[in-house]
Structures are given as structure tokens and as C-alpha cells.
PDB file of C-alpha atoms in Angstrom:
ATOM      1  CA  PHE A   1     -17.412   7.151 -13.597  1.00  0.00           C
ATOM      2  CA  GLY A   2     -20.239   4.823 -12.476  1.00  0.00           C
ATOM      3  CA  ASP A   3     -23.129   7.200 -13.283  1.00  0.00           C
ATOM      4  CA  SER A   4     -21.799   8.041 -16.714  1.00  0.00           C
ATOM      5  CA  MET A   5     -21.489   4.317 -17.489  1.00  0.00           C
ATOM      6  CA  TYR A   6     -25.154   3.776 -16.581  1.00  0.00           C
ATOM      7  CA  THR A   7     -26.136   6.744 -18.695  1.00  0.00           C
ATOM      8  CA  PHE A   8     -24.139   5.367 -21.597  1.00  0.00           C
ATOM      9  CA  MET A   9     -25.681   1.891 -21.214  1.00  0.00           C
ATOM     10  CA  PHE A  10     -29.224   3.254 -21.003  1.00  0.00           C
ATOM     11  CA  SER A  11     -28.580   5.421 -24.049  1.00  0.00           C
ATOM     12  CA  ILE A  12     -27.379   2.419 -26.040  1.00  0.00           C
ATOM     13  CA  ILE A  13     -30.373   0.319 -24.916  1.00  0.00           C
ATOM     14  CA  ALA A  14     -32.804   3.142 -25.763  1.00  0.00           C
ATOM     15  CA  LEU A  15     -31.177   3.556 -29.154  1.00  0.00           C
ATOM     16  CA  PHE A  16     -31.479  -0.173 -29.821  1.00  0.00           C
ATOM     17  CA  ILE A  17     -35.139  -0.275 -28.728  1.00  0.00           C
ATOM     18  CA  GLY A  18     -35.918   2.787 -30.849  1.00  0.00           C
ATOM     19  CA  ALA A  19     -34.308   1.220 -33.916  1.00  0.00           C
ATOM     20  CA  LEU A  20     -36.175  -2.031 -33.310  1.00  0.00           C
ATOM     21  CA  LEU A  21     -39.511  -0.253 -32.953  1.00  0.00           C
ATOM     22  CA  GLN A  22     -38.864   1.787 -36.087  1.00  0.00           C
ATOM     23  CA  TYR A  23     -38.098  -1.423 -37.994  1.00  0.00           C
ATOM     24  CA  PHE A  24     -41.340  -3.081 -36.894  1.00  0.00           C
ATOM     25  CA  PHE A  25     -43.458   0.003 -37.604  1.00  0.00           C
ATOM     26  CA  THR A  26     -41.879   0.369 -41.043  1.00  0.00           C
ATOM     27  CA  GLN A  27     -42.537  -3.302 -41.812  1.00  0.00           C
ATOM     28  CA  HIS A  28     -46.158  -2.919 -40.714  1.00  0.00           C
ATOM     29  CA  LEU A  29     -46.688   0.196 -42.831  1.00  0.00           C
ATOM     30  CA  ASP A  30     -44.996  -1.396 -45.854  1.00  0.00           C
ATOM     31  CA  ASN A  31     -47.253  -4.430 -45.506  1.00  0.00           C
ATOM     32  CA  LYS A  32     -50.349  -2.220 -45.326  1.00  0.00           C
ATOM     33  CA  LYS A  33     -49.204  -0.313 -48.415  1.00  0.00           C
ATOM     34  CA  LEU A  34     -48.580  -3.556 -50.311  1.00  0.00           C
ATOM     35  CA  GLN A  35     -52.052  -4.857 -49.405  1.00  0.00           C
ATOM     36  CA  ARG A  36     -53.653  -1.593 -50.522  1.00  0.00           C
ATOM     37  CA  ASN A  37     -51.726  -1.677 -53.801  1.00  0.00           C
ATOM     38  CA  LEU A  38     -52.717  -5.297 -54.456  1.00  0.00           C
ATOM     39  CA  ARG A  39     -56.387  -4.415 -53.874  1.00  0.00           C
ATOM     40  CA  ALA A  40     -56.187  -1.371 -56.107  1.00  0.00           C
ATOM     41  CA  GLU A  41     -54.515  -3.370 -58.886  1.00  0.00           C
ATOM     42  CA  ALA A  42     -57.104  -6.151 -58.702  1.00  0.00           C
ATOM     43  CA  TYR A  43     -59.965  -3.643 -58.681  1.00  0.00           C
ATOM     44  CA  SER A  44     -58.454  -1.813 -61.628  1.00  0.00           C
ATOM     45  CA  ASP A  45     -57.947  -4.977 -63.670  1.00  0.00           C
ATOM     46  CA  TYR A  46     -61.493  -6.109 -62.982  1.00  0.00           C
ATOM     47  CA  CYS A  47     -62.985  -2.764 -63.957  1.00  0.00           C
ATOM     48  CA  LYS A  48     -60.802  -2.597 -67.048  1.00  0.00           C
ATOM     49  CA  GLY A  49     -61.923  -6.048 -68.188  1.00  0.00           C
ATOM     50  CA  VAL A  50     -65.621  -5.521 -67.554  1.00  0.00           C
ATOM     51  CA  SER A  51     -65.577  -2.062 -69.103  1.00  0.00           C
ATOM     52  CA  TYR A  52     -63.862  -3.483 -72.168  1.00  0.00           C
ATOM     53  CA  LEU A  53     -66.558  -6.142 -72.542  1.00  0.00           C
ATOM     54  CA  ALA A  54     -69.255  -3.498 -72.149  1.00  0.00           C
ATOM     55  CA  ASN A  55     -67.799  -1.505 -75.019  1.00  0.00           C
ATOM     56  CA  VAL A  56     -67.129  -4.278 -77.570  1.00  0.00           C
ATOM     57  CA  THR A  57     -69.509  -6.533 -79.421  1.00  0.00           C
ATOM     58  CA  SER A  58     -67.706  -9.882 -79.238  1.00  0.00           C
ATOM     59  CA  GLU A  59     -66.472 -11.956 -76.314  1.00  0.00           C
ATOM     60  CA  ASP A  60     -62.740 -11.928 -75.718  1.00  0.00           C
ATOM     61  CA  GLY A  61     -61.246 -15.021 -74.068  1.00  0.00           C
ATOM     62  CA  GLN A  62     -58.128 -13.187 -72.943  1.00  0.00           C
ATOM     63  CA  ASN A  63     -60.244 -10.462 -71.374  1.00  0.00           C
ATOM     64  CA  ASN A  64     -62.407 -13.065 -69.621  1.00  0.00           C
ATOM     65  CA  ALA A  65     -59.214 -14.582 -68.212  1.00  0.00           C
ATOM     66  CA  LEU A  66     -58.191 -11.133 -66.938  1.00  0.00           C
ATOM     67  CA  ILE A  67     -61.567 -10.747 -65.237  1.00  0.00           C
ATOM     68  CA  ALA A  68     -61.366 -14.233 -63.682  1.00  0.00           C
ATOM     69  CA  ASP A  69     -57.854 -13.507 -62.396  1.00  0.00           C
ATOM     70  CA  ALA A  70     -58.938 -10.145 -60.968  1.00  0.00           C
ATOM     71  CA  LYS A  71     -61.971 -11.737 -59.291  1.00  0.00           C
ATOM     72  CA  CYS A  72     -59.701 -14.286 -57.618  1.00  0.00           C
ATOM     73  CA  ARG A  73     -57.413 -11.546 -56.329  1.00  0.00           C
ATOM     74  CA  ILE A  74     -60.407  -9.505 -55.160  1.00  0.00           C
ATOM     75  CA  SER A  75     -61.730 -12.526 -53.244  1.00  0.00           C
ATOM     76  CA  ILE A  76     -58.365 -12.739 -51.462  1.00  0.00           C
ATOM     77  CA  TYR A  77     -57.406  -9.099 -50.967  1.00  0.00           C
ATOM     78  CA  GLY A  78     -60.698  -7.269 -51.401  1.00  0.00           C
ATOM     79  CA  ASN A  79     -62.781  -5.542 -48.815  1.00  0.00           C
ATOM     80  CA  SER A  80     -65.906  -7.436 -47.689  1.00  0.00           C
ATOM     81  CA  SER A  81     -68.190  -4.644 -48.939  1.00  0.00           C
ATOM     82  CA  VAL A  82     -66.635  -4.929 -52.419  1.00  0.00           C
ATOM     83  CA  ILE A  83     -67.170  -8.689 -52.439  1.00  0.00           C
ATOM     84  CA  SER A  84     -70.774  -8.160 -51.353  1.00  0.00           C
ATOM     85  CA  GLU A  85     -71.382  -5.656 -54.167  1.00  0.00           C
ATOM     86  CA  LEU A  86     -69.804  -7.990 -56.734  1.00  0.00           C
ATOM     87  CA  ALA A  87     -72.071 -10.782 -55.492  1.00  0.00           C
ATOM     88  CA  LYS A  88     -75.033  -8.529 -56.328  1.00  0.00           C
ATOM     89  CA  LEU A  89     -73.697  -8.332 -59.886  1.00  0.00           C
ATOM     90  CA  VAL A  90     -73.709 -12.130 -60.004  1.00  0.00           C
ATOM     91  CA  ASP A  91     -77.275 -12.105 -58.646  1.00  0.00           C
ATOM     92  CA  ALA A  92     -78.192  -9.732 -61.489  1.00  0.00           C
ATOM     93  CA  GLY A  93     -76.940 -12.295 -63.996  1.00  0.00           C
ATOM     94  CA  SER A  94     -73.284 -11.185 -64.259  1.00  0.00           C
ATOM     95  CA  THR A  95     -74.233  -9.014 -67.182  1.00  0.00           C
ATOM     96  CA  LEU A  96     -74.275  -5.347 -67.991  1.00  0.00           C
ATOM     97  CA  ALA A  97     -77.063  -5.917 -70.495  1.00  0.00           C
ATOM     98  CA  ASN A  98     -79.750  -5.024 -67.965  1.00  0.00           C
ATOM     99  CA  PRO A  99     -80.191  -2.020 -65.656  1.00  0.00           C
ATOM    100  CA  GLU A 100     -79.804  -4.178 -62.521  1.00  0.00           C
ATOM    101  CA  GLY A 101     -76.426  -5.448 -63.683  1.00  0.00           C
ATOM    102  CA  ARG A 102     -75.211  -1.986 -64.598  1.00  0.00           C
ATOM    103  CA  LYS A 103     -76.323  -0.604 -61.241  1.00  0.00           C
ATOM    104  CA  ALA A 104     -74.658  -3.502 -59.404  1.00  0.00           C
ATOM    105  CA  PHE A 105     -71.425  -2.936 -61.328  1.00  0.00           C
ATOM    106  CA  SER A 106     -71.378   0.792 -60.623  1.00  0.00           C
ATOM    107  CA  SER A 107     -72.125   0.055 -56.936  1.00  0.00           C
ATOM    108  CA  ALA A 108     -69.180  -2.359 -56.880  1.00  0.00           C
ATOM    109  CA  VAL A 109     -66.912   0.272 -58.429  1.00  0.00           C
ATOM    110  CA  ASN A 110     -68.077   2.756 -55.798  1.00  0.00           C
ATOM    111  CA  ALA A 111     -67.239   0.236 -53.046  1.00  0.00           C
ATOM    112  CA  MET A 112     -63.791  -0.216 -54.620  1.00  0.00           C
ATOM    113  CA  ARG A 113     -63.272   3.554 -54.672  1.00  0.00           C
ATOM    114  CA  GLN A 114     -64.286   3.762 -51.019  1.00  0.00           C
ATOM    115  CA  ASP A 115     -61.970   0.908 -50.058  1.00  0.00           C
ATOM    116  CA  ILE A 116     -58.861   2.491 -51.568  1.00  0.00           C
ATOM    117  CA  GLY A 117     -59.690   5.891 -50.084  1.00  0.00           C
ATOM    118  CA  ASN A 118     -61.053   7.787 -53.085  1.00  0.00           C
ATOM    119  CA  GLY A 119     -64.572   8.309 -51.750  1.00  0.00           C
ATOM    120  CA  THR A 120     -67.718   7.498 -53.659  1.00  0.00           C
ATOM    121  CA  VAL A 121     -69.458   8.984 -56.675  1.00  0.00           C
ATOM    122  CA  GLN A 122     -73.005   9.912 -55.696  1.00  0.00           C
ATOM    123  CA  ASN A 123     -74.461   9.612 -59.186  1.00  0.00           C
ATOM    124  CA  HIS A 124     -74.189   6.021 -60.462  1.00  0.00           C
ATOM    125  CA  SER A 125     -75.216   7.284 -63.867  1.00  0.00           C
ATOM    126  CA  ASP A 126     -71.957   9.239 -64.100  1.00  0.00           C
ATOM    127  CA  LEU A 127     -69.967   6.073 -63.355  1.00  0.00           C
ATOM    128  CA  GLN A 128     -71.960   4.185 -65.983  1.00  0.00           C
ATOM    129  CA  ALA A 129     -71.222   6.840 -68.571  1.00  0.00           C
ATOM    130  CA  VAL A 130     -67.494   6.675 -67.848  1.00  0.00           C
ATOM    131  CA  LEU A 131     -67.250   2.890 -67.558  1.00  0.00           C
ATOM    132  CA  MET A 132     -69.754   1.685 -70.120  1.00  0.00           C
ATOM    133  CA  GLY A 133     -70.215   4.559 -72.531  1.00  0.00           C
ATOM    134  CA  TYR A 134     -73.864   5.137 -71.692  1.00  0.00           C
ATOM    135  CA  ARG A 135     -76.019   5.818 -68.678  1.00  0.00           C
ATOM    136  CA  ASP A 136     -79.280   4.620 -67.228  1.00  0.00           C
ATOM    137  CA  GLU A 137     -81.398   7.601 -66.346  1.00  0.00           C
ATOM    138  CA  THR A 138     -82.860   5.856 -63.275  1.00  0.00           C
ATOM    139  CA  SER A 139     -79.525   5.127 -61.560  1.00  0.00           C
TER     140      SER A 139
END
């Protein structure tokens, strides 16, 4: 009777430890997934706002607010390489009106793609065509 009681107790303890470990691993994975989703949403909103501005002729205050909000979320949740690439866009004048700005923006989008696990697009000109409706031949 004594050995079977120990076996029963160890089984219950092992079951409890297994359930506890599964809980913590699930919480960790859910947190990682939430962080990845928040980054992807911020990146998407930013790209959507900037692409919209690149394809219209007038400024849109609501769209600028969307971009500002997305930039704040990117500064909190974003990967450091994405933040670095976006800083290059600021250095280029925060505009897509010049080739440097367009290249910086497409580089930032590539960094965003890399961060969320979609790989990069080798030809920045292809990204420019999709995002901005035209391409720089030297990109």
C-alpha cells in the first residue's frame, strides 16, 4: 500500500507541475503573438498612411494623425532596425518627393517585412511601384 501511495502522490505532483509549466509557456507564447500582432498593425497603419499621402495631391489631417499614431506605436513596439530605417526617412526630409525619401521609405518597409517574418524584397523599385504608384529606376 505504501509504494502505490508514493506513486500516486508523485503522479499528482507531476501532473500539477506539467499543468503549471503548460500555463506559463502558453502565456509566454500568447504574449509574443500579441507583441508581433501589435507591431504588424502599427507597421501596416504607417505604410497605409504614407502610401495614401504619396498617391493624393492634398494633405489629409486625419491621415497625418494615423501616421503619428502609428509612429508612436512603432517607437514602442517596433524592432530597432525598423526605427533606424524610419529615422533615415526623417533625415531625408520625411518626404517621398525625392529619391532619398522614397528609398528610405522602401527600406523601412523592408525592415518591417523582415521583423514580422515575411522576408525582404530585393528590388526597392518594386516596393516603390506597389506603395507609391511609381518607381525610381536607380533603387
